[in-house]
Amino acid sequence: MGVLAVIQVILWLPLAAGLLCFVVPRRAVAILAILGSGIVLGLAIALVASFHTADAGLQHTVSESWIPDLGVRYQLGVDGISLFLILLTALLWAGTTIFSSFRLPDRPRIYFFMLGLGETATLGAFLAQDLLLFVLFFDLMLVPFWFLIGAFGGENRIAATTKMIVYTLVGSLLMLVAAIATAILASDQVGQLSFSLADLRSHTLSTGSQEWIFLFFAAAFLIKMPAVVVHGWLPDAYRAAPLPVLALLAGVLSKVGAYGFLRVALPLYPQATVHYQELILLIGVASILYGSVMAFTQTNVRLIAGYSSIAQLGFITIGIFSLRPDGADGSVLQMVNHGLVVAPIFLIVALLSERSGSEDLSRLGGLAVRAPVLAALFLIVTLATLAMPGSANFMGEFYILIGVFQAKIVYAFVAIVGVALAAFYAIRLFQRTMHNRLAENADSREIALRDAAVLAPLVACIVALALYPGLILSRGQAAVQDKVAAVSSSSRPAAPNAPSVRAESGWTGYAPVRAGGER
């Protein structure tokens, strides 16, 4: 199978499998969905294996004319930033599809079709190299999750989806306006109307235009993550969503917003990025503190994981807007780390709910009595959540904090508080569910083999990445440097030399040394 065929199959196979669910017998629907997601995962692994590490440019590209009158092209490609996000998407979708098949919902055809549509939309956002195509895939993600929560969710699902739609539609409309304005304003320099990210990057707009357009994109990305101030849809949506759907919402979709900053904001609007650097850093730090405090005060296990995600995405945000290679490297690593950690948490929450009949922390306890394997899996996930030294999460936060220390030291000191708070809410969650006395009417039983077949590979990925975070850092480094350099060379005055931590220390344990601290 050729390279172009592989990238096309990865993108469109989930949707094709979802459509086929409507024509196969009902008993074959889940099997078909699992087969489709499994093939996509296998192709994503092959994509990683064939990736050329030292290349900062796009690989496995597709470029075809789509809407020539509007300058829209069907452009796809992979670089070191999107590579492991594509693999993360394929991995978590395969896991949650299998997990869902064990608890087959009503109307499985619609359910698995929406899962397939959601995977295609998410992969499209990570693969798109045309700005309007990126916006279309970004907006398309909303449709399947609206149905998955609204049709298959729990109590108050209609109100929850309505609030989520209002928030995300506002962000999507702002982003659409910003994308169209970018192409029109740049058309005189480009020579024609074009939405190609490469064309728009090489013909940046004036500072004034960049500033208001950047704010429109930032609003859409921060809502999707979500960040503090624009997170109002999260509590209701997290309470109502089916837990496998919630694993995808928190594990993958939230990363598309952070990815958008690296893919779109930094290279296309460099002056605006610098102008609003402190504003976004302030939002990121506020998200860390607010999410950590709220996670510690909640008793609903869904919301503990949900608010902890706000805190973790705050770390990712400040790493990107440190505008330093180390910080952005750490953010890319942390995007994958967080997805690998938060998805198992929500699947474990589903297992705890089945055993206790509750998701309230005050009504849980003692579930590890006859479930040592489940407790061990949960413990590994917990230690990764609190960024225990030796974990890949620790390395991600370390790189992020190094970058922020070099850029804005005050924000780094404040963000460190979030590291300490994570230990409190993560350990509290594990102890209150696994230990203490067995709650009334709770059933402590070992994890079933079929559920272990889903959770164990995810936990194995957490352990493997802890042993070798360089798998991501080495492949993403060149692309990350390219995006940060777009800001440095275009809009930031020369700064005093601030060598990379790897270059200054000569440490080469996880990525090649940048000789002389060159940026």
mmCIF file of C-alpha atoms in Angstrom, residues 65 67-73 75 180-196 199-200 203:
data_model
loop_
_atom_site.group_PDB
_atom_site.id
_atom_site.type_symbol
_atom_site.label_atom_id
_atom_site.label_comp_id
_atom_site.label_asym_id
_atom_site.label_seq_id
_atom_site.Cartn_x
_atom_site.Cartn_y
_atom_site.Cartn_z
ATOM 1 C CA SER A 65 -7.414 21.025 -5.791
ATOM 2 C CA ILE A 67 -12.625 24.317 -4.426
ATOM 3 C CA PRO A 68 -10.368 26.231 -6.850
ATOM 4 C CA ASP A 69 -12.578 29.323 -7.069
ATOM 5 C CA LEU A 70 -12.140 29.867 -3.320
ATOM 6 C CA GLY A 71 -8.505 28.790 -3.158
ATOM 7 C CA VAL A 72 -9.310 25.778 -0.962
ATOM 8 C CA ARG A 73 -7.160 22.684 -1.382
ATOM 9 C CA GLN A 75 -4.072 19.258 1.716
ATOM 10 C CA ILE A 180 -11.738 33.829 5.835
ATOM 11 C CA ALA A 181 -10.319 37.202 6.862
ATOM 12 C CA THR A 182 -6.787 35.782 6.882
ATOM 13 C CA ALA A 183 -7.074 34.440 3.334
ATOM 14 C CA ILE A 184 -8.678 37.615 1.965
ATOM 15 C CA LEU A 185 -6.228 39.999 3.637
ATOM 16 C CA ALA A 186 -3.250 37.921 2.489
ATOM 17 C CA SER A 187 -4.509 37.484 -1.088
ATOM 18 C CA ASP A 188 -2.728 40.590 -2.409
ATOM 19 C CA GLN A 189 0.619 39.281 -1.146
ATOM 20 C CA VAL A 190 -0.014 35.670 -2.179
ATOM 21 C CA GLY A 191 -1.292 36.750 -5.597
ATOM 22 C CA GLN A 192 -4.523 34.787 -5.305
ATOM 23 C CA LEU A 193 -7.032 33.652 -2.715
ATOM 24 C CA SER A 194 -5.418 30.785 -0.816
ATOM 25 C CA PHE A 195 -6.060 28.988 2.469
ATOM 26 C CA SER A 196 -2.858 26.937 2.287
ATOM 27 C CA ASP A 199 1.171 30.224 1.643
ATOM 28 C CA LEU A 200 -0.282 32.107 4.599
ATOM 29 C CA HIS A 203 2.892 36.065 3.648
#
